PDB file of C-alpha atoms and ligand atoms in Angstrom:
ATOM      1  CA  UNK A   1     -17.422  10.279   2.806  1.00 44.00           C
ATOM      2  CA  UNK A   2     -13.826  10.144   4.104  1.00 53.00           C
ATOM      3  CA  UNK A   3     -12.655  12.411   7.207  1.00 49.00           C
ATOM      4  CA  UNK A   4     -10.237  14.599   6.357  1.00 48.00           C
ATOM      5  CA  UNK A   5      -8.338  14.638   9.446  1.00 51.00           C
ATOM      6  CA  UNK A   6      -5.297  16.400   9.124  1.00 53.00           C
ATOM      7  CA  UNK A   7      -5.182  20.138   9.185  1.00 54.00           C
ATOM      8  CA  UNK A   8      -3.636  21.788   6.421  1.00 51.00           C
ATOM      9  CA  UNK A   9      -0.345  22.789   8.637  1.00 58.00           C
ATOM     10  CA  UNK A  10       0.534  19.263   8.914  1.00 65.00           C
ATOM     11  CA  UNK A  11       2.956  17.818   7.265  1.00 74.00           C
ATOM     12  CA  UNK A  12       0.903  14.750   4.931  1.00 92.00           C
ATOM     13  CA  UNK A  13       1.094  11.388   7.032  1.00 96.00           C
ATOM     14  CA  UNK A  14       0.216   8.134   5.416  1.00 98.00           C
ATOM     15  CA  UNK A  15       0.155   4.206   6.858  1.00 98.00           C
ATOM     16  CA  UNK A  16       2.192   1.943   4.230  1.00 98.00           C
ATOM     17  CA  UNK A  17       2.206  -1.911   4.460  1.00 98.00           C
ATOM     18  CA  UNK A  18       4.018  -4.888   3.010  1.00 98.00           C
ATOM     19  CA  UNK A  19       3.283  -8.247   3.236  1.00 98.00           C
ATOM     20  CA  UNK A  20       4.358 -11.632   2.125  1.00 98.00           C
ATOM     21  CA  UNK A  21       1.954 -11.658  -1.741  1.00 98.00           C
ATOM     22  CA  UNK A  22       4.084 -11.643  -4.395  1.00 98.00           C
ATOM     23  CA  UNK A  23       4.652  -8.251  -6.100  1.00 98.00           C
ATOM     24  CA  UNK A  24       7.074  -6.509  -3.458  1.00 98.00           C
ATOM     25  CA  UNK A  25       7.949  -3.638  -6.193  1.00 98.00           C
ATOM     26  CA  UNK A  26       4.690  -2.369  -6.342  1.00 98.00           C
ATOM     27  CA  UNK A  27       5.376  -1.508  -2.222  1.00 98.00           C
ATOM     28  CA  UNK A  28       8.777  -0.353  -3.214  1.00 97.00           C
ATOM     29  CA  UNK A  29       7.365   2.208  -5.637  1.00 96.00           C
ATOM     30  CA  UNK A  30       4.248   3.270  -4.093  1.00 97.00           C
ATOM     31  CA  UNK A  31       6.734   4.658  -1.436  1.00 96.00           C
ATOM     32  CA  UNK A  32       9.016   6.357  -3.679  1.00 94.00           C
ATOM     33  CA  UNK A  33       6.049   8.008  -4.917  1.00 95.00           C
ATOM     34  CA  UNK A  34       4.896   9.110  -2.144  1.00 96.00           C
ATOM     35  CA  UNK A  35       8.334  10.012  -0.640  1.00 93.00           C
ATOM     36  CA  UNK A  36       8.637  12.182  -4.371  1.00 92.00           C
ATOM     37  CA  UNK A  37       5.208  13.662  -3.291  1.00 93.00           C
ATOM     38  CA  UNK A  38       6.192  14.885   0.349  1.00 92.00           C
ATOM     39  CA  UNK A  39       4.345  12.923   2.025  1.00 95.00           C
ATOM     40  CA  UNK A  40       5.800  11.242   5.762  1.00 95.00           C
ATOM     41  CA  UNK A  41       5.437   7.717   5.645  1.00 96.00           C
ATOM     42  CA  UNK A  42       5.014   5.499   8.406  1.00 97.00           C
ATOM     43  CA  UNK A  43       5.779   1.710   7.318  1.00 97.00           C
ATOM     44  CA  UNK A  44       5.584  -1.820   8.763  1.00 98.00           C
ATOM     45  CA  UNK A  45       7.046  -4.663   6.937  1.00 98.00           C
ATOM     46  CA  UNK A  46       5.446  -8.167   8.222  1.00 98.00           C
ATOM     47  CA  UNK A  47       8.121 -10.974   8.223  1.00 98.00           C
ATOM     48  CA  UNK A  48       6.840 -12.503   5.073  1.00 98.00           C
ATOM     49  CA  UNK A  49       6.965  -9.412   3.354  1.00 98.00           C
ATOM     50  CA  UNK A  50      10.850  -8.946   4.182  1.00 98.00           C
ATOM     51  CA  UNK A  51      10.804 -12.803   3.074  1.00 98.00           C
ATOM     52  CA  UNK A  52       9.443 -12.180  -0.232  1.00 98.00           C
ATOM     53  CA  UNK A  53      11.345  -9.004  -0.466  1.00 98.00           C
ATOM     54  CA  UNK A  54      14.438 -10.608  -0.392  1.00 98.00           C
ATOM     55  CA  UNK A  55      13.390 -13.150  -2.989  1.00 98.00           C
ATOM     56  CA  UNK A  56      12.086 -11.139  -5.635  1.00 98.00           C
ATOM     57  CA  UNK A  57      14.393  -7.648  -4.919  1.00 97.00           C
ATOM     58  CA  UNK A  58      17.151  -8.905  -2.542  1.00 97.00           C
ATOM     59  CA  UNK A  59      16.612  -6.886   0.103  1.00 97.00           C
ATOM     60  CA  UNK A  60      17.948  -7.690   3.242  1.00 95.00           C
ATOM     61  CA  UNK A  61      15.464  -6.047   6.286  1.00 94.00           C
ATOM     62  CA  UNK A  62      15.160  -2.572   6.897  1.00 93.00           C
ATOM     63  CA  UNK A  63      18.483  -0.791   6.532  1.00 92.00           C
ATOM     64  CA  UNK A  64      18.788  -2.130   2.638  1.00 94.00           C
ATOM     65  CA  UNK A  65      15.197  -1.439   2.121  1.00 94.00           C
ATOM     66  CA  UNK A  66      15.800   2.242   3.042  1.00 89.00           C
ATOM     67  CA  UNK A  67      19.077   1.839   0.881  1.00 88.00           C
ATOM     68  CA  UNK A  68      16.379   0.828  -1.878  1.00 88.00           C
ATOM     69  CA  UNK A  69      14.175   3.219  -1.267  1.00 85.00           C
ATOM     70  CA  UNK A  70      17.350   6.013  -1.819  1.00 73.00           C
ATOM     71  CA  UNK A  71      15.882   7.695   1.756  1.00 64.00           C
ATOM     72  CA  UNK A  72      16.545  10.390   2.480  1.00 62.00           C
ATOM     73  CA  UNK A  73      17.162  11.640  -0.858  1.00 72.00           C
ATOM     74  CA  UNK A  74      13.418  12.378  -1.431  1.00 78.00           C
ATOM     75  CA  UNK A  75      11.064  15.565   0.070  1.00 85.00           C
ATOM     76  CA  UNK A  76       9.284  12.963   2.327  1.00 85.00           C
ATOM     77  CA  UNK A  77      10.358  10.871   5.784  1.00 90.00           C
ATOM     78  CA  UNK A  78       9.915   7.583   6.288  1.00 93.00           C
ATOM     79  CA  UNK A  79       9.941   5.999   9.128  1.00 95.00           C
ATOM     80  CA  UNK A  80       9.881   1.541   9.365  1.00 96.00           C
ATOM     81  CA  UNK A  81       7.667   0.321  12.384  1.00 97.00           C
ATOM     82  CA  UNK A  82       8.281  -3.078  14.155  1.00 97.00           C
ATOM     83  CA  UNK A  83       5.685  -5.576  12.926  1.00 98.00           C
ATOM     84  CA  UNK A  84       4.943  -6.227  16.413  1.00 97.00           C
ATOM     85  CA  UNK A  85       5.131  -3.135  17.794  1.00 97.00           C
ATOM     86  CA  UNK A  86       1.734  -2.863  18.859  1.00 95.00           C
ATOM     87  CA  UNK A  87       2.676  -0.064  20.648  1.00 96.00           C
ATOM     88  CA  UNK A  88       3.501   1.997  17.849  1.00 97.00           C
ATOM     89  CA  UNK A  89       2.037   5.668  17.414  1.00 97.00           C
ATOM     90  CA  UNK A  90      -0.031   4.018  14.407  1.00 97.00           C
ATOM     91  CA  UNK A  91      -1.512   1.389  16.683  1.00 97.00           C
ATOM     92  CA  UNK A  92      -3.446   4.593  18.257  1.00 97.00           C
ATOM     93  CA  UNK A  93      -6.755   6.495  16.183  1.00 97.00           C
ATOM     94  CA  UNK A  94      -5.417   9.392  17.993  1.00 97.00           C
ATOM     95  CA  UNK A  95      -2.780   9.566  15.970  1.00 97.00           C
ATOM     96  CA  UNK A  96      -3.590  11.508  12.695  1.00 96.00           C
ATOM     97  CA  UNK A  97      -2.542  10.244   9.546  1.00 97.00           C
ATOM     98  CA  UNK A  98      -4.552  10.511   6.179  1.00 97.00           C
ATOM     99  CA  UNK A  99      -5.235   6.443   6.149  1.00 98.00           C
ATOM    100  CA  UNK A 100      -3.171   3.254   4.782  1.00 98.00           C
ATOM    101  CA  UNK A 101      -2.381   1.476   2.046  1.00 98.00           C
ATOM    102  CA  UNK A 102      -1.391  -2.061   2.448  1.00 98.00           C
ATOM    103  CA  UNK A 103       0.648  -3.084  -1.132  1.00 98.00           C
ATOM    104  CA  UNK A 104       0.882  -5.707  -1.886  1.00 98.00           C
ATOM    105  CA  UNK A 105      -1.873  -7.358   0.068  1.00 98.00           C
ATOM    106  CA  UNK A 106      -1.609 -10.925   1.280  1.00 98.00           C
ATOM    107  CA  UNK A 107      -4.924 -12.973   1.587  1.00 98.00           C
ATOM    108  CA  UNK A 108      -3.517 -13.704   4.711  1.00 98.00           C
ATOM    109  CA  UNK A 109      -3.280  -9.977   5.802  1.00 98.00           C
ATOM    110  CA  UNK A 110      -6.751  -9.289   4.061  1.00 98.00           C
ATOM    111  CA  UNK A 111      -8.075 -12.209   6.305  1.00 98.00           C
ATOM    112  CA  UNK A 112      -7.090 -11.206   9.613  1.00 98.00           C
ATOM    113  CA  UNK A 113      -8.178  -7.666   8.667  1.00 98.00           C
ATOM    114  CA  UNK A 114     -11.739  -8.866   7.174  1.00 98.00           C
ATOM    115  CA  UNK A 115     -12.218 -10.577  10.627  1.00 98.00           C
ATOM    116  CA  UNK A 116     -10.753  -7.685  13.240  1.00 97.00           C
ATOM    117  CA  UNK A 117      -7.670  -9.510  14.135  1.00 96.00           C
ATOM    118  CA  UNK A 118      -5.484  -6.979  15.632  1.00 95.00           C
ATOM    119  CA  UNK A 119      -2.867  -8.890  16.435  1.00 95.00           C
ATOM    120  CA  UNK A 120       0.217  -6.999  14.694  1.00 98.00           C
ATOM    121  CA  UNK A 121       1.130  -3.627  14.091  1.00 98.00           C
ATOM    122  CA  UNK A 122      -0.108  -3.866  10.035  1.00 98.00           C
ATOM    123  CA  UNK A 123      -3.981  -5.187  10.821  1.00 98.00           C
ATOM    124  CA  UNK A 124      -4.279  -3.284  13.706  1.00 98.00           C
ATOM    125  CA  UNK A 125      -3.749  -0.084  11.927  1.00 98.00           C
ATOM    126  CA  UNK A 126      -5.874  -1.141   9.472  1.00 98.00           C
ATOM    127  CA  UNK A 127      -8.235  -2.088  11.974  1.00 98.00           C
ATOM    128  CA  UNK A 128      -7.692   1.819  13.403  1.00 98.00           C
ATOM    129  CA  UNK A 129      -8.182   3.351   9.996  1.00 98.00           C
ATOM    130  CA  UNK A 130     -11.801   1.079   9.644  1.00 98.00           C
ATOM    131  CA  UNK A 131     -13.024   2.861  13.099  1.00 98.00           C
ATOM    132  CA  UNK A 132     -11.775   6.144  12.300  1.00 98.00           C
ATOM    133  CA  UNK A 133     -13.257   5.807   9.015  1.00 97.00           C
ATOM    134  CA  UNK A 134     -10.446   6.807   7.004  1.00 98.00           C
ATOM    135  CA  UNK A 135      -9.070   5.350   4.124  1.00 98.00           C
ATOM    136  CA  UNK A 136      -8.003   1.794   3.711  1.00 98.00           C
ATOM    137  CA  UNK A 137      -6.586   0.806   0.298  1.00 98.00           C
ATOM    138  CA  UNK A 138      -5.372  -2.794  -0.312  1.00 98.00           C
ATOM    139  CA  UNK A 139      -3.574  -3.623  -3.374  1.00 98.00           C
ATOM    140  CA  UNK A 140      -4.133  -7.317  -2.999  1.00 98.00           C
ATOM    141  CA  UNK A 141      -2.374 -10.199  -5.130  1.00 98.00           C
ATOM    142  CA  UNK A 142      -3.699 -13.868  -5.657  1.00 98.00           C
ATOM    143  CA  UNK A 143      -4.447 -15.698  -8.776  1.00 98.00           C
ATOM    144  CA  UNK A 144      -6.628 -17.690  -8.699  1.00 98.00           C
ATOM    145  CA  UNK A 145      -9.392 -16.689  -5.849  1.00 98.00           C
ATOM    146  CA  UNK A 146     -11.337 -18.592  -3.684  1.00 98.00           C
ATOM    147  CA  UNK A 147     -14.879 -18.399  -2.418  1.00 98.00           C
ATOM    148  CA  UNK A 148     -13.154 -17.143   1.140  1.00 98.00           C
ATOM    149  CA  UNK A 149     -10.957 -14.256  -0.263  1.00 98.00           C
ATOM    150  CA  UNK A 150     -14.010 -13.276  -2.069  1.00 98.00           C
ATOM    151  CA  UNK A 151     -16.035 -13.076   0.655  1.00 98.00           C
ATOM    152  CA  UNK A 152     -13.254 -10.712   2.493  1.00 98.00           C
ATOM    153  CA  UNK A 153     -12.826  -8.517  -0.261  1.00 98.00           C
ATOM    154  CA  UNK A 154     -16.764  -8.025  -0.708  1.00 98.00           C
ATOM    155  CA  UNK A 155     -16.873  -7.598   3.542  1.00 98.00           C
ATOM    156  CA  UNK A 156     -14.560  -4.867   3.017  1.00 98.00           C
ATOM    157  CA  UNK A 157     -15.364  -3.285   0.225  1.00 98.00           C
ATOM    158  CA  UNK A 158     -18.624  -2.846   1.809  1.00 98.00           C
ATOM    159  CA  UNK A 159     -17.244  -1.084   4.779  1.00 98.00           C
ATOM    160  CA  UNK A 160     -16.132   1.659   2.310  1.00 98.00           C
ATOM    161  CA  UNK A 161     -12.381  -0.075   1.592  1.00 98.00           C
ATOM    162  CA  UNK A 162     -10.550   0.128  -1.538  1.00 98.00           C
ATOM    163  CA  UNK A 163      -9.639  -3.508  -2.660  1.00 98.00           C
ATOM    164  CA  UNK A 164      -7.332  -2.457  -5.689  1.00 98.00           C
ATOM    165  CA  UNK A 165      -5.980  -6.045  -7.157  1.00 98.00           C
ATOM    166  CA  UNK A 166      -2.167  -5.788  -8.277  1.00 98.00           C
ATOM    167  CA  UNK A 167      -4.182  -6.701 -12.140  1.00 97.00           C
ATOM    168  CA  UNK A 168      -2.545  -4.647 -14.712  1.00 96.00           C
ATOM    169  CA  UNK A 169      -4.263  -3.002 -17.681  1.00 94.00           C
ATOM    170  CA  UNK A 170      -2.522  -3.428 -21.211  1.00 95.00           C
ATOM    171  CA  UNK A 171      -4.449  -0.563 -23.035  1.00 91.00           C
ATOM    172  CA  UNK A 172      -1.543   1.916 -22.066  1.00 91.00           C
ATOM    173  CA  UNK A 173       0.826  -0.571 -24.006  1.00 93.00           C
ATOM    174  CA  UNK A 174       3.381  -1.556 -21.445  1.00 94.00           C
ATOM    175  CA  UNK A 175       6.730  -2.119 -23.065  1.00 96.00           C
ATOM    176  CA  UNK A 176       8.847  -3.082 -19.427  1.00 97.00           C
ATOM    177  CA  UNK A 177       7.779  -4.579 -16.503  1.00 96.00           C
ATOM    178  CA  UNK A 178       8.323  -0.956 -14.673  1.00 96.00           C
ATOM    179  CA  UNK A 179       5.054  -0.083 -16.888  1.00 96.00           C
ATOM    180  CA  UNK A 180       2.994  -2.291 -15.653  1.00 97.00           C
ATOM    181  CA  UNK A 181       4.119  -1.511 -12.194  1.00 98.00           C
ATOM    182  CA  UNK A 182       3.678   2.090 -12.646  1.00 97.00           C
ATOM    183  CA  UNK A 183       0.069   1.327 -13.712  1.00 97.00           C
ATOM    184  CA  UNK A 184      -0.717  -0.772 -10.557  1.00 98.00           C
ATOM    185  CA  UNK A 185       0.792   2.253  -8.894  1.00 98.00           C
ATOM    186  CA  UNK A 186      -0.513   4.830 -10.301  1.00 97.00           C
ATOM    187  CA  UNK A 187      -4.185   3.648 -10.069  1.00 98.00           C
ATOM    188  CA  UNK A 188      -3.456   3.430  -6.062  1.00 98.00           C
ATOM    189  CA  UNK A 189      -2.513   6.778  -6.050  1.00 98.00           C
ATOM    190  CA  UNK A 190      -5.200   7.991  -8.296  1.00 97.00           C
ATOM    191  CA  UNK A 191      -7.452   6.035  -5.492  1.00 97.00           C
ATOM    192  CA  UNK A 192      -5.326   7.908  -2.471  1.00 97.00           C
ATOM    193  CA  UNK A 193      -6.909  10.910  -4.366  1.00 96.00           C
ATOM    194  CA  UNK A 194      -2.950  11.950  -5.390  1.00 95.00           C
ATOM    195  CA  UNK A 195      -2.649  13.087  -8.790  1.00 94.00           C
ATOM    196  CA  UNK A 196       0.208  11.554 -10.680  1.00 94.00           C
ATOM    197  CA  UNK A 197       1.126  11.272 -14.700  1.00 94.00           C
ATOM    198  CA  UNK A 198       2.911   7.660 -13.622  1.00 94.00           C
ATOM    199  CA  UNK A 199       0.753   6.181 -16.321  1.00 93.00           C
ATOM    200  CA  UNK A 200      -1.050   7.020 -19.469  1.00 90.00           C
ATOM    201  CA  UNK A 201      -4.304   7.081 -19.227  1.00 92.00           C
ATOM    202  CA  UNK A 202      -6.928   6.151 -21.694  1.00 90.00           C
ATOM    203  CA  UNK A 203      -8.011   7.962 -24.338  1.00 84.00           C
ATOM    204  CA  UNK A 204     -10.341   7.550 -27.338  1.00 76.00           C
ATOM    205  CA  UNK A 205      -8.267   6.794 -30.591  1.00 76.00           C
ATOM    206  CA  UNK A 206     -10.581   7.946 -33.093  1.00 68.00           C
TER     207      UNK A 206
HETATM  208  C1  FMN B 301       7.691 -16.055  -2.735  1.00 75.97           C
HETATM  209  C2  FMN B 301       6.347 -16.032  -2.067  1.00 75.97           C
HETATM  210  C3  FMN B 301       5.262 -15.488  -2.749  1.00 75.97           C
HETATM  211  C4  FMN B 301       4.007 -15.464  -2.174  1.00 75.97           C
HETATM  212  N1  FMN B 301       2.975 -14.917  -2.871  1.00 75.97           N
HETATM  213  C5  FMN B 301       1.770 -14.762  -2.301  1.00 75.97           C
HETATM  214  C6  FMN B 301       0.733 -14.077  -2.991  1.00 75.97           C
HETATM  215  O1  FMN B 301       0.888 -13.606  -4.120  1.00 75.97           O
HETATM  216  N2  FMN B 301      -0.448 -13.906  -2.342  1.00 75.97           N
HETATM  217  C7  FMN B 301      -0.668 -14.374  -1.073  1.00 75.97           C
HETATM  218  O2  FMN B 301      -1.756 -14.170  -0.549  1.00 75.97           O
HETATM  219  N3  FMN B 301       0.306 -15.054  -0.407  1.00 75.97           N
HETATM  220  C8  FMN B 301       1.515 -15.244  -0.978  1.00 75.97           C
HETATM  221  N4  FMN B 301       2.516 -15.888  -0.294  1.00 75.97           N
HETATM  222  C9  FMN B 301       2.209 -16.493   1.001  1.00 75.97           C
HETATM  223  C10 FMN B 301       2.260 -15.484   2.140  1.00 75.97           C
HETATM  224  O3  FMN B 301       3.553 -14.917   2.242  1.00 75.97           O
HETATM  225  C11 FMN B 301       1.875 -16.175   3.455  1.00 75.97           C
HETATM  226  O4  FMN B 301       0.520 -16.557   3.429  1.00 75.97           O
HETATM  227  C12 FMN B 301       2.149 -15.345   4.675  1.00 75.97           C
HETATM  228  O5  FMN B 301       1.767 -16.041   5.826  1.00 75.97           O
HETATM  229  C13 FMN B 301       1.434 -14.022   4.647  1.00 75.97           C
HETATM  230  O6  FMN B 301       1.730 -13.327   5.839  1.00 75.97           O
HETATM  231  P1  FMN B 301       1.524 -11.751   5.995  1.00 75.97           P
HETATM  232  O7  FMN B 301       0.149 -11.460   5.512  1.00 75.97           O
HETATM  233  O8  FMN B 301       1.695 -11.517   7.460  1.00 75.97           O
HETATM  234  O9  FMN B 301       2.583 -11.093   5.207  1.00 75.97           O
HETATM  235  C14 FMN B 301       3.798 -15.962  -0.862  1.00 75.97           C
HETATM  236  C15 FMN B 301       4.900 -16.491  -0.173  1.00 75.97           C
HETATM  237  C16 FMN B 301       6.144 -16.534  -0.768  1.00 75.97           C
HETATM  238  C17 FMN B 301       7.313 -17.088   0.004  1.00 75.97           C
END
């Protein structure tokens, strides 16, 4: 059972990462979505992810990812950590937030976090939300999988973590690629426990 650790005065915090996996959008609009839902997000960017950002989405660092992200024209705040920044407010348990979501997820990142490698501001609030037992949700991408990302993603699911792969369904009928990335993050934020119509959900035909 998750903590929830924020009273109901404060405003809704949440941890967002991106790494270097493929799949940058579905980081780009799990934050608009949260933004839209007023919630303040706290986000660190590891230097692959600004890498692959800039390959798949050309964006630059953090000033055009804000420009991408249309901040502030959305209810929520967002402010963008240093990767290294270990000394970040995140970095700290005593800092309340309502957990993280790492998206997308680099075996890399889901490595270091598997084995409590703290060694940058994105695993070691991870690391903080596995202590504090709140939630951890990582929307990881890799095709295909070996024995050793298995073995992290069973580790961690164990310890109570989400691991969400960045695997589209096709029963909704996706016509554009932005379907299938609303599905991916939807399904995150139906596992956040946010409710959200950013997909349609199943339903018996007959
Ligand atoms: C264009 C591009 C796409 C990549 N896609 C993936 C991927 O889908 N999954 C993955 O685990 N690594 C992928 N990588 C490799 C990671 O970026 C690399 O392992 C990196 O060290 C991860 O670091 P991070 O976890 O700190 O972001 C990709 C790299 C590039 C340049």
């Amino acid at each position: 059972m998750k903590k929830n650790i924020q009273s109901a005065k404060e405003k809704k915090k949440i941890i967002v990462a991106i790494t270097g996996a493929s799949g940058s959008i579905y980081g780009v609009k799990l934050i608009q979505a949260l933004l839209m839902f007023g919630y303040d997000i706290h986000l660190v960017v590891s230097p692959a992810g600004y890498q692959v950002l800039d390959y798949e989405m050309q964006i630059k660092g953090p000033t055009e990812l804000k420009e991408a992200l249309r901040f502030p024209k959305l209810p929520g705040e967002i402010l963008i950590h240093e990767h290294h920044d270990i000394a970040s407010a995140i970095a700290s348990g005593s800092f309340r937030t309502q957990g993280m979501i790492v998206s997308p997820c680099s075996m890399g990142t889901l490595a270091a976090i598997s084995q409590g490698l703290a060694q940058n501001l994105i695993t070691r609030s991870a690391d903080v939300c596995l202590k504090e037992r709140r939630t951890l949700i990582l929307v990881v991408r890799e095709t295909p999988l070996n024995a050793i990302h298995l073995e992290h993603m069973l580790k961690l699911s164990r310890l109570g973590v989400t691991i969400l792969p960045a695997m589209p369904a096709f029963y909704h009928h996706p016509q554009t690629i932005d379907d299938l990335v609303d599905f991916i993050t939807g399904r995150t934020l139906d596992a956040f426990g946010i409710e959200n119509q950013l997909y349609r959900r199943y339903q018996q035909t007959d």
